[in-house]
PDB file of N, CA, C and O in Angstrom:
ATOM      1  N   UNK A   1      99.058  94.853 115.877  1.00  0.00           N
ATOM      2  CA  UNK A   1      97.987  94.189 115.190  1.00  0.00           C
ATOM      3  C   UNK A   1      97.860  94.821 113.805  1.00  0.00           C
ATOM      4  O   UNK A   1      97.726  96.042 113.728  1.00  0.00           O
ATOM      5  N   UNK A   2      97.895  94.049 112.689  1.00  0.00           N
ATOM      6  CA  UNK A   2      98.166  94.381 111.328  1.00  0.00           C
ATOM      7  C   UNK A   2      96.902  94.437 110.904  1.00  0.00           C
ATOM      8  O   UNK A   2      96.333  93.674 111.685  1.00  0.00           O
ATOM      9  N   UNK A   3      95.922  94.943 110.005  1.00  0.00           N
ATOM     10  CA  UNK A   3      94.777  95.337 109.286  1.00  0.00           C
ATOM     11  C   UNK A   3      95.053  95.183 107.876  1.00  0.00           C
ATOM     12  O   UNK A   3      96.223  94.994 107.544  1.00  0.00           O
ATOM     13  N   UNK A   4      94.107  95.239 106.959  1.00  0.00           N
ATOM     14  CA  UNK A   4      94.105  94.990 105.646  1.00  0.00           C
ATOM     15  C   UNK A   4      93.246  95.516 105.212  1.00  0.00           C
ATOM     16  O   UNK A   4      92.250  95.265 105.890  1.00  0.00           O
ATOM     17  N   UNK A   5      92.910  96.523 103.945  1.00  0.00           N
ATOM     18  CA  UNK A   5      91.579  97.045 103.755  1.00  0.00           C
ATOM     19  C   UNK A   5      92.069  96.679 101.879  1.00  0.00           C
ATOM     20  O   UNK A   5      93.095  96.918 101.243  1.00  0.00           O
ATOM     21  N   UNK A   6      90.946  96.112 101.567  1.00  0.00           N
ATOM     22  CA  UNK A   6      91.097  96.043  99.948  1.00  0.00           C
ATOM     23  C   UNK A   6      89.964  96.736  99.414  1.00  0.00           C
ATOM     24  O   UNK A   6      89.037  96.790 100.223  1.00  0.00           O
ATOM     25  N   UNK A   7      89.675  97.440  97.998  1.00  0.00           N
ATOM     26  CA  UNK A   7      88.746  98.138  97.271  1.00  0.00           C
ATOM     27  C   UNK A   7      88.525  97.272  95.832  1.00  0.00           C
ATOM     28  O   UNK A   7      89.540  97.259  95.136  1.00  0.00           O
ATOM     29  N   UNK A   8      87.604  96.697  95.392  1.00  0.00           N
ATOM     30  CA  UNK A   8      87.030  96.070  94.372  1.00  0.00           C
ATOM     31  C   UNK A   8      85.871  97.005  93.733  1.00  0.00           C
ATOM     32  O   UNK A   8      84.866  96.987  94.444  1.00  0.00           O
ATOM     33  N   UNK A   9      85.782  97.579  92.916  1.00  0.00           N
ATOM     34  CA  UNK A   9      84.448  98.047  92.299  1.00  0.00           C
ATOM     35  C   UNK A   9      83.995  98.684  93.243  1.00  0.00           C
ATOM     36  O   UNK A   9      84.605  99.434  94.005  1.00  0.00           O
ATOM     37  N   UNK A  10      82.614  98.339  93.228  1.00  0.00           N
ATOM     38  CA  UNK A  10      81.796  98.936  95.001  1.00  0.00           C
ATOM     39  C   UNK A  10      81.901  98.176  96.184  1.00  0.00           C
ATOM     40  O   UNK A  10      81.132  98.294  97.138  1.00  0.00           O
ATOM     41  N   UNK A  11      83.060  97.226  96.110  1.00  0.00           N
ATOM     42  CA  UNK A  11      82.833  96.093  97.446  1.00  0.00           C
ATOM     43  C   UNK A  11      83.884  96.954  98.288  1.00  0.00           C
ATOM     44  O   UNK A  11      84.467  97.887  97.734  1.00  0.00           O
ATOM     45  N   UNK A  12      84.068  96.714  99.310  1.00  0.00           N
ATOM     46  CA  UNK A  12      85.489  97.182 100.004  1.00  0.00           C
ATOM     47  C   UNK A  12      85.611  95.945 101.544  1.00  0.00           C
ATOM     48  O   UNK A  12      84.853  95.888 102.512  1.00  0.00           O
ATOM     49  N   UNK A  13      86.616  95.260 101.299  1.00  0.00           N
ATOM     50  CA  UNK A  13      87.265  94.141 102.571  1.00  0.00           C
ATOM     51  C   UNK A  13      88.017  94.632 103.209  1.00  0.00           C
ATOM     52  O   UNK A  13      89.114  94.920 102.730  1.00  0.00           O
ATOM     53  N   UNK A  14      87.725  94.891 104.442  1.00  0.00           N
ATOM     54  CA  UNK A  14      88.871  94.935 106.150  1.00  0.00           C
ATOM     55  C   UNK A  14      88.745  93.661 106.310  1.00  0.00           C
ATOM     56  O   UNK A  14      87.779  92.900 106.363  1.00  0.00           O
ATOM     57  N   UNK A  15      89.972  93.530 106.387  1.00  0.00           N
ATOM     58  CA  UNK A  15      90.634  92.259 107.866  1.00  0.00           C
ATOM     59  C   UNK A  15      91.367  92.744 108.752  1.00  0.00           C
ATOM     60  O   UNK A  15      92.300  93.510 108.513  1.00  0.00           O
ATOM     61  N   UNK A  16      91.039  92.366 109.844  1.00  0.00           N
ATOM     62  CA  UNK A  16      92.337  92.197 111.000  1.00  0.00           C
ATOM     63  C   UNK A  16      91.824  90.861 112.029  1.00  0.00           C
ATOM     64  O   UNK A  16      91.025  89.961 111.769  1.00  0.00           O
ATOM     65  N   UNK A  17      92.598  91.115 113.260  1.00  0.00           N
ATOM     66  CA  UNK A  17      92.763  90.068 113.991  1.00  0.00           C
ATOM     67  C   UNK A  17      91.188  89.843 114.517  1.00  0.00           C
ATOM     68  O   UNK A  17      91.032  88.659 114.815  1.00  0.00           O
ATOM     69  N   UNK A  18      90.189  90.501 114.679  1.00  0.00           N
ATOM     70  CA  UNK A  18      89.003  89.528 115.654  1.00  0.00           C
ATOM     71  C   UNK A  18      88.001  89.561 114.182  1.00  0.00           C
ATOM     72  O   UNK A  18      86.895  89.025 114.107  1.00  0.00           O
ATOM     73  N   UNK A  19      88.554  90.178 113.277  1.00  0.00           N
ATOM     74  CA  UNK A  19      86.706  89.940 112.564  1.00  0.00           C
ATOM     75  C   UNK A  19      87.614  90.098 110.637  1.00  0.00           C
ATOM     76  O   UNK A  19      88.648  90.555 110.149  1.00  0.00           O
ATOM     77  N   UNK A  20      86.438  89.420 110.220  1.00  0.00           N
ATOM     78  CA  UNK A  20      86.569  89.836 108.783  1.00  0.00           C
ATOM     79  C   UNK A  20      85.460  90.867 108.374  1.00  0.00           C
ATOM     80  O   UNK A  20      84.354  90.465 108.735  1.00  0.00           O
ATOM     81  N   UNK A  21      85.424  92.048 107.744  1.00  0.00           N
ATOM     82  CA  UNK A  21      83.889  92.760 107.236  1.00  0.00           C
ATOM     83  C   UNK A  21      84.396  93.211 105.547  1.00  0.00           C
ATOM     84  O   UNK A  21      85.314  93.814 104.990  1.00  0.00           O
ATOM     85  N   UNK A  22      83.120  92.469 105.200  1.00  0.00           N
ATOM     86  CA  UNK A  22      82.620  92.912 103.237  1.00  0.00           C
ATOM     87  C   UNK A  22      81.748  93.345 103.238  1.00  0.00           C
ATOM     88  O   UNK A  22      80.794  92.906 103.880  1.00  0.00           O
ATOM     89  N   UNK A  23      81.703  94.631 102.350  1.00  0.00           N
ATOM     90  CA  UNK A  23      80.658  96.173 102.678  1.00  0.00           C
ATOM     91  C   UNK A  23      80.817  96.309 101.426  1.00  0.00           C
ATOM     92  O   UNK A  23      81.775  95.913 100.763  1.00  0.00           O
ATOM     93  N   UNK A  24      79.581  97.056 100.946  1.00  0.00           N
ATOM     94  CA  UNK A  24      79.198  97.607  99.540  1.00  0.00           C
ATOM     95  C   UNK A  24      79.913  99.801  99.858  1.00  0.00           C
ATOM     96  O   UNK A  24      79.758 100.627 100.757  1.00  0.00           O
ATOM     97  N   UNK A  25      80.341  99.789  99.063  1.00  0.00           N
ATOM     98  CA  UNK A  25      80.681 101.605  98.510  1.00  0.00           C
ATOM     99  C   UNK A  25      79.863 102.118  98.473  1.00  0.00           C
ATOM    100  O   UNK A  25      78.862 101.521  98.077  1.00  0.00           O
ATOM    101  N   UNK A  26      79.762 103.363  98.806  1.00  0.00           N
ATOM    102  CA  UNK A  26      78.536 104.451  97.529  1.00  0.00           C
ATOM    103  C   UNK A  26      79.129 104.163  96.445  1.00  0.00           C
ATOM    104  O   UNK A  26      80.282 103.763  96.286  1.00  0.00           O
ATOM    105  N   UNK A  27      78.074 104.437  95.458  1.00  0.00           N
ATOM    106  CA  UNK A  27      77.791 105.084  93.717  1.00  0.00           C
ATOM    107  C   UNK A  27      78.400 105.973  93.398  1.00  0.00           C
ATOM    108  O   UNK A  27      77.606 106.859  93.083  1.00  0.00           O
ATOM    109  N   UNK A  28      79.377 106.288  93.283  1.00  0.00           N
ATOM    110  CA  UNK A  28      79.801 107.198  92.439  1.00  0.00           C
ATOM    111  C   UNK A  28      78.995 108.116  91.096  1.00  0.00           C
ATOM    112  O   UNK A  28      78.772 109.326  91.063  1.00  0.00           O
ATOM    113  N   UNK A  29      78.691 107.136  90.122  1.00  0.00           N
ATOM    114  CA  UNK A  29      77.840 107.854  89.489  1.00  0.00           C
ATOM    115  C   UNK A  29      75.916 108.436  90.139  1.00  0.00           C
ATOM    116  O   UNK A  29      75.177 109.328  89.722  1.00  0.00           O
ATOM    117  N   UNK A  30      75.792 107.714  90.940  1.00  0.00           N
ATOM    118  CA  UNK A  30      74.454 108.030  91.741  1.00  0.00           C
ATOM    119  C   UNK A  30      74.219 109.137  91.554  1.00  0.00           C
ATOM    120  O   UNK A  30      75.071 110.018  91.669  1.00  0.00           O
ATOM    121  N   UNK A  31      72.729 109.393  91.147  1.00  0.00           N
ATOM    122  CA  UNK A  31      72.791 110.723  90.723  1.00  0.00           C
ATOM    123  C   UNK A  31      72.252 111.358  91.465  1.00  0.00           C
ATOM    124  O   UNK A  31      72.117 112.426  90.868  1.00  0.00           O
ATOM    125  N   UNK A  32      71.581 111.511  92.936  1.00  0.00           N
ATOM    126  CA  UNK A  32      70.892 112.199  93.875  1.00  0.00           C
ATOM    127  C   UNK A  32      72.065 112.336  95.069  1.00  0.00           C
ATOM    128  O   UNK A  32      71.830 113.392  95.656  1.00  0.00           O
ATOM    129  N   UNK A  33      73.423 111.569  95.746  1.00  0.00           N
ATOM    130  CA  UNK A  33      74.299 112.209  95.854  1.00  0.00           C
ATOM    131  C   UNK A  33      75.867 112.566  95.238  1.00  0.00           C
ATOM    132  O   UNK A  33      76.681 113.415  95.602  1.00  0.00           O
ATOM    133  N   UNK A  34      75.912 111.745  94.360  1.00  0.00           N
ATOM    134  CA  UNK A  34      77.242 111.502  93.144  1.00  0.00           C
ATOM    135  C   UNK A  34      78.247 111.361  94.295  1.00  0.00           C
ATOM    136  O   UNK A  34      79.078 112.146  94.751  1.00  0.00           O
ATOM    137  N   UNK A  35      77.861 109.951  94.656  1.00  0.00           N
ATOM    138  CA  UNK A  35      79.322 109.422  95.647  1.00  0.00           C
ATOM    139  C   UNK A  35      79.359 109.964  97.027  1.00  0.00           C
ATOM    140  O   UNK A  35      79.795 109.354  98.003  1.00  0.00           O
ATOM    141  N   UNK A  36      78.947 110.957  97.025  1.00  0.00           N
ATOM    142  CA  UNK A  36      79.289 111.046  98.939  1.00  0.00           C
ATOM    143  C   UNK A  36      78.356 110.249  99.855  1.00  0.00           C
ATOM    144  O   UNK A  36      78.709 110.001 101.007  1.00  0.00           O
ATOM    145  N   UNK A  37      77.605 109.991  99.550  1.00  0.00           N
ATOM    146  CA  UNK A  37      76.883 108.988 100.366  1.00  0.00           C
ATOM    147  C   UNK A  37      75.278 109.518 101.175  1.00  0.00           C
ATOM    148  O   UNK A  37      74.453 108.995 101.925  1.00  0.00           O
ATOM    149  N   UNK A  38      75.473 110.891 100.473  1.00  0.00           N
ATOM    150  CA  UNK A  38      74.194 111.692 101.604  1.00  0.00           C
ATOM    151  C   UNK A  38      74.510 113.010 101.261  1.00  0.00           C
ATOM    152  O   UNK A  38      75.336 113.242 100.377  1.00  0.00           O
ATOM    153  N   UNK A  39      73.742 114.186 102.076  1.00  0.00           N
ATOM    154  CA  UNK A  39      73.603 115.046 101.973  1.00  0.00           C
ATOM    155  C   UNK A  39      73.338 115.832 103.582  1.00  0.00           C
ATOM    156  O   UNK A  39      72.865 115.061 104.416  1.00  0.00           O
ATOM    157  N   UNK A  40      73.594 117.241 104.055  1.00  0.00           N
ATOM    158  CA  UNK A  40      73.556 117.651 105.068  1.00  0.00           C
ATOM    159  C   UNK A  40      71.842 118.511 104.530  1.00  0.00           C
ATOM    160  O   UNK A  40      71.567 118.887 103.390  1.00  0.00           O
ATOM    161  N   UNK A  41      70.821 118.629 105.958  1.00  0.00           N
ATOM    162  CA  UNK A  41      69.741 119.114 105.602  1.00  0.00           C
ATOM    163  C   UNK A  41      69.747 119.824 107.183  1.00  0.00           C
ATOM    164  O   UNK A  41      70.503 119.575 108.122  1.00  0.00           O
ATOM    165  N   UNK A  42      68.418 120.967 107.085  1.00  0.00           N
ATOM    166  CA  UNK A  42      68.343 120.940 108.724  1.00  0.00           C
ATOM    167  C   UNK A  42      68.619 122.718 108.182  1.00  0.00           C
ATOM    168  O   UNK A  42      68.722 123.074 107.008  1.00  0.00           O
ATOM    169  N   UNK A  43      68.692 123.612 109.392  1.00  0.00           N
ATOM    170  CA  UNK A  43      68.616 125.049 109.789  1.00  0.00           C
ATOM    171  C   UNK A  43      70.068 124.845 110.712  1.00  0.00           C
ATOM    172  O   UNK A  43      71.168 124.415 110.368  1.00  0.00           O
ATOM    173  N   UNK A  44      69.671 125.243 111.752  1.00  0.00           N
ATOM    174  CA  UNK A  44      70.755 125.744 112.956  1.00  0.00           C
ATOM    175  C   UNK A  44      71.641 124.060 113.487  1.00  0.00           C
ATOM    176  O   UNK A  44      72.751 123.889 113.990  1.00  0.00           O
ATOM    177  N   UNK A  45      70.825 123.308 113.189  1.00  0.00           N
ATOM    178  CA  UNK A  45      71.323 121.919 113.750  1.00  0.00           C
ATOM    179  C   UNK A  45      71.489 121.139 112.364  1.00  0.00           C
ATOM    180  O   UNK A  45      70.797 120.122 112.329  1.00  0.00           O
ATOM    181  N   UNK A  46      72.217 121.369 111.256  1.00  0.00           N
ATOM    182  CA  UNK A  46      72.073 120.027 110.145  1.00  0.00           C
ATOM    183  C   UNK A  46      72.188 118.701 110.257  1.00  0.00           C
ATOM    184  O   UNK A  46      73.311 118.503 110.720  1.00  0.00           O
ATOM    185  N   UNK A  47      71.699 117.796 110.105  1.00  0.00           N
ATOM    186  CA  UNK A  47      71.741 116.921 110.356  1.00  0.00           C
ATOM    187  C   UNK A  47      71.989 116.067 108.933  1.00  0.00           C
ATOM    188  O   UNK A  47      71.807 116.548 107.815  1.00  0.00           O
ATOM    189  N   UNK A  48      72.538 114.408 109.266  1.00  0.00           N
ATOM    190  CA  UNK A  48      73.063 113.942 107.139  1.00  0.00           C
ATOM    191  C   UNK A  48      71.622 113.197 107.037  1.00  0.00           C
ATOM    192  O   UNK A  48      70.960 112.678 107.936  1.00  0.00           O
ATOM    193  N   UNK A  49      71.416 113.286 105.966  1.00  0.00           N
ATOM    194  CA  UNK A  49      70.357 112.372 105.697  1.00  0.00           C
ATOM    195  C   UNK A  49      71.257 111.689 104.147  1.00  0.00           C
ATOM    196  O   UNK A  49      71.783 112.224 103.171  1.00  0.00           O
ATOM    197  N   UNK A  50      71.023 109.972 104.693  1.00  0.00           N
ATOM    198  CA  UNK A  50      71.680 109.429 104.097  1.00  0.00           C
ATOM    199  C   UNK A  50      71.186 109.192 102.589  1.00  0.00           C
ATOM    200  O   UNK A  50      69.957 109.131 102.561  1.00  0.00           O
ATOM    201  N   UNK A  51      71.783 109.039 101.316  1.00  0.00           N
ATOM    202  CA  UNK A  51      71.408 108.508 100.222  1.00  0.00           C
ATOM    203  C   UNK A  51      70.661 106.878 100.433  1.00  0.00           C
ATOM    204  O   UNK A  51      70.669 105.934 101.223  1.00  0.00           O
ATOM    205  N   UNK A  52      70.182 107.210  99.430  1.00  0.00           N
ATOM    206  CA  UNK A  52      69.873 105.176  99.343  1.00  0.00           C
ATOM    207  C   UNK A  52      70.966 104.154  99.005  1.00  0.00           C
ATOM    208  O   UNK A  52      71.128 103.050  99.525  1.00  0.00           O
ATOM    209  N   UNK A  53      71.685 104.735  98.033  1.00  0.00           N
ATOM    210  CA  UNK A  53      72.956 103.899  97.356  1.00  0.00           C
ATOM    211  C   UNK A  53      73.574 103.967  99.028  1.00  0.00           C
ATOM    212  O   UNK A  53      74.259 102.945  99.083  1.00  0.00           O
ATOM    213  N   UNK A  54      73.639 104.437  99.963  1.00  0.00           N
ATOM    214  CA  UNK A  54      74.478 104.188 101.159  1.00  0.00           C
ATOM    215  C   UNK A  54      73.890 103.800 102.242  1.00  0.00           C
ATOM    216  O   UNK A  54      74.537 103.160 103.072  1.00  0.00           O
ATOM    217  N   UNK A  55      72.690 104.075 102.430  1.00  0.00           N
ATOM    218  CA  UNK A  55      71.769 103.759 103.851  1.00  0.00           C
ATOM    219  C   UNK A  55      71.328 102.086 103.722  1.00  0.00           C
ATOM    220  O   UNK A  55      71.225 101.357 104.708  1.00  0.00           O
ATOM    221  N   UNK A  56      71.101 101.652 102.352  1.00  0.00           N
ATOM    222  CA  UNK A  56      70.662 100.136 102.082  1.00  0.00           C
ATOM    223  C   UNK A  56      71.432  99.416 101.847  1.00  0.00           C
ATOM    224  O   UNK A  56      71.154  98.315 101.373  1.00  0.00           O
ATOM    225  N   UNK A  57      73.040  99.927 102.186  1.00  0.00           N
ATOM    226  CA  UNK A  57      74.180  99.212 101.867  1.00  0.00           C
ATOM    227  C   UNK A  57      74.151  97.676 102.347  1.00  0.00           C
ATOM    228  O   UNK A  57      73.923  97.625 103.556  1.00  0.00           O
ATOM    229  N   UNK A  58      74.319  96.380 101.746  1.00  0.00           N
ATOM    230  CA  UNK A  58      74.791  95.316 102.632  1.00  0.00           C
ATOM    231  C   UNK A  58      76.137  94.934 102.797  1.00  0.00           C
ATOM    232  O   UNK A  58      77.111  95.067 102.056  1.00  0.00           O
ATOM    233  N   UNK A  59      75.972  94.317 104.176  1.00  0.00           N
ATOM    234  CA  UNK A  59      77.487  94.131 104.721  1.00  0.00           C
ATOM    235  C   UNK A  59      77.584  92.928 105.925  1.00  0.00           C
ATOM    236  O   UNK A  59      77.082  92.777 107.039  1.00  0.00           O
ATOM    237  N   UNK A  60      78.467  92.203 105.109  1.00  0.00           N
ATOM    238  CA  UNK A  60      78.762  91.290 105.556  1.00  0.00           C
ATOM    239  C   UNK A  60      80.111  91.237 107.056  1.00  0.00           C
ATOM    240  O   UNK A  60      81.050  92.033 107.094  1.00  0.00           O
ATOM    241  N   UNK A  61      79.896  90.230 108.044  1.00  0.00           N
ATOM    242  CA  UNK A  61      80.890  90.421 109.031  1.00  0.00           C
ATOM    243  C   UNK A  61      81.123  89.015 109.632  1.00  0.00           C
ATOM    244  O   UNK A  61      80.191  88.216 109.729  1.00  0.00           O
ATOM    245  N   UNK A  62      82.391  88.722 110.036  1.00  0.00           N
ATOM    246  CA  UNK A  62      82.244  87.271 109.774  1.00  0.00           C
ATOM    247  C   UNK A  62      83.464  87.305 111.482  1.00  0.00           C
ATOM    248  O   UNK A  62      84.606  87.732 111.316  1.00  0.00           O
ATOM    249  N   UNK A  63      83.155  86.968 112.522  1.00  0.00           N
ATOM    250  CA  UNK A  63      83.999  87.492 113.759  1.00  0.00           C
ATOM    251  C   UNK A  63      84.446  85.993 114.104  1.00  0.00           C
ATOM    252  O   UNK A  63      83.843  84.969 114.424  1.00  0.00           O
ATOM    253  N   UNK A  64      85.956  86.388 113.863  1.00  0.00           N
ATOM    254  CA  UNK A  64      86.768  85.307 114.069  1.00  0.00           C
ATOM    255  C   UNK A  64      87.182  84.589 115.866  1.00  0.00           C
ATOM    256  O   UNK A  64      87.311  85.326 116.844  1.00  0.00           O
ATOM    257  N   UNK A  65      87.308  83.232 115.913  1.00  0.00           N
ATOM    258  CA  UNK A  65      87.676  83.303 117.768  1.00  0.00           C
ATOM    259  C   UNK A  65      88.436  83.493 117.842  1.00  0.00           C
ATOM    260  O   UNK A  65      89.292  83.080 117.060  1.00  0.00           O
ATOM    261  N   UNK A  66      88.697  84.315 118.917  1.00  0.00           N
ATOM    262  CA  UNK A  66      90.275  84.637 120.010  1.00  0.00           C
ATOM    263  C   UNK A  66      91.005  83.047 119.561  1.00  0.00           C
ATOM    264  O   UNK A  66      90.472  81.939 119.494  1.00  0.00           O
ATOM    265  N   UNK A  67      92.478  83.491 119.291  1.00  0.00           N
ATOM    266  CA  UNK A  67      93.415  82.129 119.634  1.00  0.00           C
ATOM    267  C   UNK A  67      93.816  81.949 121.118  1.00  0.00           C
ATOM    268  O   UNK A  67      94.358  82.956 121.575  1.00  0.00           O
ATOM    269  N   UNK A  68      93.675  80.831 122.060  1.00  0.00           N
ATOM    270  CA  UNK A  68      94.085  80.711 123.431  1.00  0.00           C
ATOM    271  C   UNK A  68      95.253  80.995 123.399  1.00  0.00           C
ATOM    272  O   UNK A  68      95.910  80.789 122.378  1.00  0.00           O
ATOM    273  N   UNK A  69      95.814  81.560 124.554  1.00  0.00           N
ATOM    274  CA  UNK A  69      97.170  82.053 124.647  1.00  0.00           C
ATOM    275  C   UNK A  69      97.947  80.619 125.190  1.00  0.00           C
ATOM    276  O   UNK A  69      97.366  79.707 125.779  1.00  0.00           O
ATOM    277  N   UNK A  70      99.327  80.649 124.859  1.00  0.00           N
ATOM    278  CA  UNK A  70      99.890  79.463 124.778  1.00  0.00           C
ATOM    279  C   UNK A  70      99.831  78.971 126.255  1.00  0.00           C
ATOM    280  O   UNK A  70      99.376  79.833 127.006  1.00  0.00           O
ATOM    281  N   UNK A  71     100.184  77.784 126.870  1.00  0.00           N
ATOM    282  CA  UNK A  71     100.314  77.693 128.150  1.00  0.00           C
ATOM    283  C   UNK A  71     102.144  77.913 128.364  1.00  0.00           C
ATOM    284  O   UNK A  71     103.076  77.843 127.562  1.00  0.00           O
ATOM    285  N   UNK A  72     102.077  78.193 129.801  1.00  0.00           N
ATOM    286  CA  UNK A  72     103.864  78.713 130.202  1.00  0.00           C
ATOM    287  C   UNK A  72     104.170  77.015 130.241  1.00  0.00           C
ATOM    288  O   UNK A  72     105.340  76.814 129.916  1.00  0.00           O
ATOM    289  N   UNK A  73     103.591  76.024 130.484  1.00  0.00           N
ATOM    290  CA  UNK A  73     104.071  74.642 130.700  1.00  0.00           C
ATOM    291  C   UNK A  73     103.772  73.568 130.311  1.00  0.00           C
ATOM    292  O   UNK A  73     102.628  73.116 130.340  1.00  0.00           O
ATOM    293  N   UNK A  74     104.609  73.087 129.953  1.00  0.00           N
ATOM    294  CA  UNK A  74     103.477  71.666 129.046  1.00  0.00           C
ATOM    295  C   UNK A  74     102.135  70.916 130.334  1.00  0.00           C
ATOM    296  O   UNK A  74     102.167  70.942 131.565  1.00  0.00           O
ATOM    297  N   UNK A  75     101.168  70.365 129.466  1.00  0.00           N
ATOM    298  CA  UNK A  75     100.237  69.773 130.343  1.00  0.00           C
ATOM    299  C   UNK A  75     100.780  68.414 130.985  1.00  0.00           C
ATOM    300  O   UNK A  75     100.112  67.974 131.920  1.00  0.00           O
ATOM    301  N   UNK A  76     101.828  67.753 130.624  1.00  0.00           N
ATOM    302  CA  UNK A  76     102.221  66.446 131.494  1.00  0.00           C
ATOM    303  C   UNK A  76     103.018  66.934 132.392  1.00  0.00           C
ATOM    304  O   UNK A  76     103.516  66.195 133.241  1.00  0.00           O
TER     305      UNK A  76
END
């Protein structure tokens, strides 16, 4: 099963066989995490707390149908 991932600006497209998904990037220039998407916070357990440029991301998903598998015999 073959996949496809393309990068536009901040958009980024996967395809493969059951679904299509269009997703927004982090910011790169963002200036509260400059591109990584978040930050680690916390003591003994850190935990990420996400940026905004990444937590409010929208994303699109578009789930394609299964193709029926062929039949072994014709129907007549």
């Amino acid at each position: 099963m073959a996949a496809h991932r393309q990068r536009a600006g901040r958009w980024e497209l996967y395809a493969d066989l059951p679904r299509i998904k269009l997703k927004s990037r982090t910011r790169r220039p963002c200036p509260d995490c400059r591109g990584a998407g978040g930050w680690w916070v916390g003591g003994a357990n850190p935990e990420m707390q996400a940026c905004g440029c990444w937590a409010h991301r929208r994303e699109l998903r578009i789930r394609l149908l299964p193709v029926p598998a062929w039949p072994d015999e014709p129907p007549f």
